[in-house]
Amino acid sequence: MIEGLVSVIMPTYNSGKFLAESIESILNQTYKHLELLITDDCSSDEDTINLLAKYQKEDNRVRVVSLKQNSGPGVARNHSIERAQGQYIAFCDSDDRWMPNKLEIQLATMTKTGKALCCSSYIICDDNNNNIGINISPSRITFGMMKCDNKVGCLTAIYDVKALGRKYYMPIIRKRQDWALFLSITKDCKEACGIKEPLAYYRKRSNSVSSRKLSLVKYNIAVYRQCLGFSKTKSLSYFFFCFLPTYTAKRLKQKVDSFKFTRF
């Protein structure tokens, strides 16, 4: 482990359209002591392949590994986590981007609060970088809150390996791996800190895996069963009486916050 180093985890798959913008937002951080670990999930897009080769050649902080078969973002992230040398691990997908001072603000906040996991609010944009909404993070996030729904935006998350140990990986489920990961972390650290200031841009794409909400139902149940060890009955109970009301309220709040953000 290298003290103070931030290992940034990025999975890629045919993401040439937005990849350069995403990588630049990381390499241009005001906090420079970082490594960018990219695992490509068997891309066939020449733009993606060429851009990865270009950045790895130009900046020695960029380290790229390519998988031989498409395995999903969770597997790709785990490959990068395995290679991480940093005291801190952070995440950014290849179509999202960070604000220049993201890491600097988060590391200062973690030092001040003593929290080992930190996230922030983030702005929602479309494929043309138009701001279309905002997701405002709670200032404190507990394990109890996380059992009802994911409160940690993966693109804003950073955790301290020195404080928590090198033991966290994303479970091998096709979707909702990030929720499962942060459930495990908050179970151990009890409470995470959230920063109200938006420090990243999340790209909402109509054809993305995360945008197909109805298909996520079975994966929510899978998180309860496989990651928390709940029985089928308890998993269904949590889904209908905990997750659904919480998720519905969150979506409503996000719509209101987004309306205010884009209008004013």
JSON list of N, CA and C in Angstrom, two decimals, residues 54-96:
[
{"chain": "A", "resi": 54, "resn": "LYS", "atom": "N", "xyz": [-3.33, 5.03, -26.01]},
{"chain": "A", "resi": 54, "resn": "LYS", "atom": "CA", "xyz": [-2.78, 6.39, -26.03]},
{"chain": "A", "resi": 54, "resn": "LYS", "atom": "C", "xyz": [-2.52, 6.91, -24.63]},
{"chain": "A", "resi": 55, "resn": "TYR", "atom": "N", "xyz": [-3.52, 6.80, -23.75]},
{"chain": "A", "resi": 55, "resn": "TYR", "atom": "CA", "xyz": [-3.36, 7.35, -22.40]},
{"chain": "A", "resi": 55, "resn": "TYR", "atom": "C", "xyz": [-2.36, 6.56, -21.57]},
{"chain": "A", "resi": 56, "resn": "GLN", "atom": "N", "xyz": [-2.31, 5.25, -21.78]},
{"chain": "A", "resi": 56, "resn": "GLN", "atom": "CA", "xyz": [-1.34, 4.45, -21.03]},
{"chain": "A", "resi": 56, "resn": "GLN", "atom": "C", "xyz": [0.08, 4.82, -21.45]},
{"chain": "A", "resi": 57, "resn": "LYS", "atom": "N", "xyz": [0.27, 5.17, -22.71]},
{"chain": "A", "resi": 57, "resn": "LYS", "atom": "CA", "xyz": [1.59, 5.56, -23.20]},
{"chain": "A", "resi": 57, "resn": "LYS", "atom": "C", "xyz": [1.97, 6.95, -22.72]},
{"chain": "A", "resi": 58, "resn": "GLU", "atom": "N", "xyz": [1.01, 7.86, -22.65]},
{"chain": "A", "resi": 58, "resn": "GLU", "atom": "CA", "xyz": [1.30, 9.26, -22.34]},
{"chain": "A", "resi": 58, "resn": "GLU", "atom": "C", "xyz": [1.42, 9.56, -20.85]},
{"chain": "A", "resi": 59, "resn": "ASP", "atom": "N", "xyz": [0.76, 8.78, -20.00]},
{"chain": "A", "resi": 59, "resn": "ASP", "atom": "CA", "xyz": [0.75, 9.09, -18.56]},
{"chain": "A", "resi": 59, "resn": "ASP", "atom": "C", "xyz": [0.99, 7.80, -17.78]},
{"chain": "A", "resi": 60, "resn": "ASN", "atom": "N", "xyz": [2.10, 7.77, -17.02]},
{"chain": "A", "resi": 60, "resn": "ASN", "atom": "CA", "xyz": [2.45, 6.53, -16.32]},
{"chain": "A", "resi": 60, "resn": "ASN", "atom": "C", "xyz": [1.54, 6.23, -15.13]},
{"chain": "A", "resi": 61, "resn": "ARG", "atom": "N", "xyz": [0.59, 7.12, -14.85]},
{"chain": "A", "resi": 61, "resn": "ARG", "atom": "CA", "xyz": [-0.39, 6.83, -13.81]},
{"chain": "A", "resi": 61, "resn": "ARG", "atom": "C", "xyz": [-1.52, 5.95, -14.32]},
{"chain": "A", "resi": 62, "resn": "VAL", "atom": "N", "xyz": [-1.61, 5.79, -15.64]},
{"chain": "A", "resi": 62, "resn": "VAL", "atom": "CA", "xyz": [-2.68, 4.99, -16.26]},
{"chain": "A", "resi": 62, "resn": "VAL", "atom": "C", "xyz": [-2.17, 3.58, -16.50]},
{"chain": "A", "resi": 63, "resn": "ARG", "atom": "N", "xyz": [-2.91, 2.60, -15.97]},
{"chain": "A", "resi": 63, "resn": "ARG", "atom": "CA", "xyz": [-2.55, 1.19, -16.15]},
{"chain": "A", "resi": 63, "resn": "ARG", "atom": "C", "xyz": [-3.78, 0.44, -16.66]},
{"chain": "A", "resi": 64, "resn": "VAL", "atom": "N", "xyz": [-3.63, -0.20, -17.82]},
{"chain": "A", "resi": 64, "resn": "VAL", "atom": "CA", "xyz": [-4.76, -0.83, -18.50]},
{"chain": "A", "resi": 64, "resn": "VAL", "atom": "C", "xyz": [-4.57, -2.35, -18.57]},
{"chain": "A", "resi": 65, "resn": "VAL", "atom": "N", "xyz": [-5.65, -3.07, -18.28]},
{"chain": "A", "resi": 65, "resn": "VAL", "atom": "CA", "xyz": [-5.71, -4.52, -18.48]},
{"chain": "A", "resi": 65, "resn": "VAL", "atom": "C", "xyz": [-6.96, -4.82, -19.29]},
{"chain": "A", "resi": 66, "resn": "SER", "atom": "N", "xyz": [-6.87, -5.76, -20.23]},
{"chain": "A", "resi": 66, "resn": "SER", "atom": "CA", "xyz": [-8.02, -6.12, -21.06]},
{"chain": "A", "resi": 66, "resn": "SER", "atom": "C", "xyz": [-8.45, -7.56, -20.77]},
{"chain": "A", "resi": 67, "resn": "LEU", "atom": "N", "xyz": [-9.75, -7.75, -20.52]},
{"chain": "A", "resi": 67, "resn": "LEU", "atom": "CA", "xyz": [-10.30, -9.08, -20.30]},
{"chain": "A", "resi": 67, "resn": "LEU", "atom": "C", "xyz": [-10.50, -9.79, -21.63]},
{"chain": "A", "resi": 68, "resn": "LYS", "atom": "N", "xyz": [-10.40, -11.10, -21.62]},
{"chain": "A", "resi": 68, "resn": "LYS", "atom": "CA", "xyz": [-10.52, -11.88, -22.85]},
{"chain": "A", "resi": 68, "resn": "LYS", "atom": "C", "xyz": [-11.96, -12.18, -23.22]},
{"chain": "A", "resi": 69, "resn": "GLN", "atom": "N", "xyz": [-12.89, -12.03, -22.26]},
{"chain": "A", "resi": 69, "resn": "GLN", "atom": "CA", "xyz": [-14.30, -12.18, -22.57]},
{"chain": "A", "resi": 69, "resn": "GLN", "atom": "C", "xyz": [-15.11, -11.18, -21.75]},
{"chain": "A", "resi": 70, "resn": "ASN", "atom": "N", "xyz": [-16.24, -10.76, -22.31]},
{"chain": "A", "resi": 70, "resn": "ASN", "atom": "CA", "xyz": [-17.09, -9.78, -21.64]},
{"chain": "A", "resi": 70, "resn": "ASN", "atom": "C", "xyz": [-17.71, -10.40, -20.40]},
{"chain": "A", "resi": 71, "resn": "SER", "atom": "N", "xyz": [-17.49, -9.76, -19.25]},
{"chain": "A", "resi": 71, "resn": "SER", "atom": "CA", "xyz": [-17.91, -10.34, -17.97]},
{"chain": "A", "resi": 71, "resn": "SER", "atom": "C", "xyz": [-18.75, -9.42, -17.11]},
{"chain": "A", "resi": 72, "resn": "GLY", "atom": "N", "xyz": [-18.96, -8.19, -17.55]},
{"chain": "A", "resi": 72, "resn": "GLY", "atom": "CA", "xyz": [-19.76, -7.25, -16.77]},
{"chain": "A", "resi": 72, "resn": "GLY", "atom": "C", "xyz": [-18.89, -6.30, -15.96]},
{"chain": "A", "resi": 73, "resn": "PRO", "atom": "N", "xyz": [-19.45, -5.13, -15.58]},
{"chain": "A", "resi": 73, "resn": "PRO", "atom": "CA", "xyz": [-18.66, -4.11, -14.89]},
{"chain": "A", "resi": 73, "resn": "PRO", "atom": "C", "xyz": [-18.17, -4.52, -13.51]},
{"chain": "A", "resi": 74, "resn": "GLY", "atom": "N", "xyz": [-18.92, -5.38, -12.81]},
{"chain": "A", "resi": 74, "resn": "GLY", "atom": "CA", "xyz": [-18.48, -5.82, -11.49]},
{"chain": "A", "resi": 74, "resn": "GLY", "atom": "C", "xyz": [-17.18, -6.60, -11.55]},
{"chain": "A", "resi": 75, "resn": "VAL", "atom": "N", "xyz": [-17.09, -7.53, -12.49]},
{"chain": "A", "resi": 75, "resn": "VAL", "atom": "CA", "xyz": [-15.87, -8.31, -12.67]},
{"chain": "A", "resi": 75, "resn": "VAL", "atom": "C", "xyz": [-14.72, -7.40, -13.09]},
{"chain": "A", "resi": 76, "resn": "ALA", "atom": "N", "xyz": [-15.00, -6.48, -14.00]},
{"chain": "A", "resi": 76, "resn": "ALA", "atom": "CA", "xyz": [-13.95, -5.55, -14.46]},
{"chain": "A", "resi": 76, "resn": "ALA", "atom": "C", "xyz": [-13.44, -4.69, -13.30]},
{"chain": "A", "resi": 77, "resn": "ARG", "atom": "N", "xyz": [-14.35, -4.20, -12.47]},
{"chain": "A", "resi": 77, "resn": "ARG", "atom": "CA", "xyz": [-13.92, -3.40, -11.31]},
{"chain": "A", "resi": 77, "resn": "ARG", "atom": "C", "xyz": [-13.07, -4.24, -10.36]},
{"chain": "A", "resi": 78, "resn": "ASN", "atom": "N", "xyz": [-13.46, -5.47, -10.12]},
{"chain": "A", "resi": 78, "resn": "ASN", "atom": "CA", "xyz": [-12.70, -6.33, -9.21]},
{"chain": "A", "resi": 78, "resn": "ASN", "atom": "C", "xyz": [-11.28, -6.58, -9.70]},
{"chain": "A", "resi": 79, "resn": "HIS", "atom": "N", "xyz": [-11.10, -6.70, -11.01]},
{"chain": "A", "resi": 79, "resn": "HIS", "atom": "CA", "xyz": [-9.75, -6.86, -11.56]},
{"chain": "A", "resi": 79, "resn": "HIS", "atom": "C", "xyz": [-8.89, -5.64, -11.21]},
{"chain": "A", "resi": 80, "resn": "SER", "atom": "N", "xyz": [-9.48, -4.46, -11.30]},
{"chain": "A", "resi": 80, "resn": "SER", "atom": "CA", "xyz": [-8.73, -3.25, -10.97]},
{"chain": "A", "resi": 80, "resn": "SER", "atom": "C", "xyz": [-8.49, -3.14, -9.47]},
{"chain": "A", "resi": 81, "resn": "ILE", "atom": "N", "xyz": [-9.48, -3.51, -8.66]},
{"chain": "A", "resi": 81, "resn": "ILE", "atom": "CA", "xyz": [-9.30, -3.48, -7.20]},
{"chain": "A", "resi": 81, "resn": "ILE", "atom": "C", "xyz": [-8.15, -4.39, -6.79]},
{"chain": "A", "resi": 82, "resn": "GLU", "atom": "N", "xyz": [-8.03, -5.55, -7.43]},
{"chain": "A", "resi": 82, "resn": "GLU", "atom": "CA", "xyz": [-6.94, -6.49, -7.15]},
{"chain": "A", "resi": 82, "resn": "GLU", "atom": "C", "xyz": [-5.58, -5.83, -7.37]},
{"chain": "A", "resi": 83, "resn": "ARG", "atom": "N", "xyz": [-5.49, -4.95, -8.36]},
{"chain": "A", "resi": 83, "resn": "ARG", "atom": "CA", "xyz": [-4.20, -4.34, -8.73]},
{"chain": "A", "resi": 83, "resn": "ARG", "atom": "C", "xyz": [-3.93, -3.05, -7.99]},
{"chain": "A", "resi": 84, "resn": "ALA", "atom": "N", "xyz": [-4.89, -2.58, -7.21]},
{"chain": "A", "resi": 84, "resn": "ALA", "atom": "CA", "xyz": [-4.77, -1.27, -6.57]},
{"chain": "A", "resi": 84, "resn": "ALA", "atom": "C", "xyz": [-3.64, -1.24, -5.54]},
{"chain": "A", "resi": 85, "resn": "GLN", "atom": "N", "xyz": [-2.86, -0.17, -5.59]},
{"chain": "A", "resi": 85, "resn": "GLN", "atom": "CA", "xyz": [-1.75, 0.01, -4.64]},
{"chain": "A", "resi": 85, "resn": "GLN", "atom": "C", "xyz": [-2.03, 1.13, -3.63]},
{"chain": "A", "resi": 86, "resn": "GLY", "atom": "N", "xyz": [-3.15, 1.82, -3.80]},
{"chain": "A", "resi": 86, "resn": "GLY", "atom": "CA", "xyz": [-3.38, 3.02, -3.01]},
{"chain": "A", "resi": 86, "resn": "GLY", "atom": "C", "xyz": [-3.97, 2.80, -1.63]},
{"chain": "A", "resi": 87, "resn": "GLN", "atom": "N", "xyz": [-3.81, 3.82, -0.80]},
{"chain": "A", "resi": 87, "resn": "GLN", "atom": "CA", "xyz": [-4.46, 3.84, 0.51]},
{"chain": "A", "resi": 87, "resn": "GLN", "atom": "C", "xyz": [-5.96, 4.03, 0.35]},
{"chain": "A", "resi": 88, "resn": "TYR", "atom": "N", "xyz": [-6.34, 4.69, -0.73]},
{"chain": "A", "resi": 88, "resn": "TYR", "atom": "CA", "xyz": [-7.76, 4.97, -0.99]},
{"chain": "A", "resi": 88, "resn": "TYR", "atom": "C", "xyz": [-8.17, 4.33, -2.32]},
{"chain": "A", "resi": 89, "resn": "ILE", "atom": "N", "xyz": [-9.42, 3.91, -2.37]},
{"chain": "A", "resi": 89, "resn": "ILE", "atom": "CA", "xyz": [-10.00, 3.40, -3.61]},
{"chain": "A", "resi": 89, "resn": "ILE", "atom": "C", "xyz": [-11.22, 4.23, -3.97]},
{"chain": "A", "resi": 90, "resn": "ALA", "atom": "N", "xyz": [-11.25, 4.71, -5.21]},
{"chain": "A", "resi": 90, "resn": "ALA", "atom": "CA", "xyz": [-12.37, 5.51, -5.71]},
{"chain": "A", "resi": 90, "resn": "ALA", "atom": "C", "xyz": [-12.83, 4.92, -7.04]},
{"chain": "A", "resi": 91, "resn": "PHE", "atom": "N", "xyz": [-14.03, 5.33, -7.47]},
{"chain": "A", "resi": 91, "resn": "PHE", "atom": "CA", "xyz": [-14.63, 4.74, -8.66]},
{"chain": "A", "resi": 91, "resn": "PHE", "atom": "C", "xyz": [-15.11, 5.82, -9.64]},
{"chain": "A", "resi": 92, "resn": "CYS", "atom": "N", "xyz": [-14.94, 5.54, -10.92]},
{"chain": "A", "resi": 92, "resn": "CYS", "atom": "CA", "xyz": [-15.51, 6.40, -11.96]},
{"chain": "A", "resi": 92, "resn": "CYS", "atom": "C", "xyz": [-15.74, 5.55, -13.20]},
{"chain": "A", "resi": 93, "resn": "ASP", "atom": "N", "xyz": [-16.97, 5.52, -13.70]},
{"chain": "A", "resi": 93, "resn": "ASP", "atom": "CA", "xyz": [-17.24, 4.79, -14.93]},
{"chain": "A", "resi": 93, "resn": "ASP", "atom": "C", "xyz": [-16.78, 5.60, -16.14]},
{"chain": "A", "resi": 94, "resn": "SER", "atom": "N", "xyz": [-16.66, 4.92, -17.27]},
{"chain": "A", "resi": 94, "resn": "SER", "atom": "CA", "xyz": [-16.01, 5.52, -18.43]},
{"chain": "A", "resi": 94, "resn": "SER", "atom": "C", "xyz": [-16.87, 6.50, -19.21]},
{"chain": "A", "resi": 95, "resn": "ASP", "atom": "N", "xyz": [-18.11, 6.71, -18.78]},
{"chain": "A", "resi": 95, "resn": "ASP", "atom": "CA", "xyz": [-18.93, 7.75, -19.40]},
{"chain": "A", "resi": 95, "resn": "ASP", "atom": "C", "xyz": [-19.29, 8.86, -18.42]},
{"chain": "A", "resi": 96, "resn": "ASP", "atom": "N", "xyz": [-18.77, 8.76, -17.20]},
{"chain": "A", "resi": 96, "resn": "ASP", "atom": "CA", "xyz": [-18.98, 9.81, -16.19]},
{"chain": "A", "resi": 96, "resn": "ASP", "atom": "C", "xyz": [-17.72, 10.66, -16.08]}
]
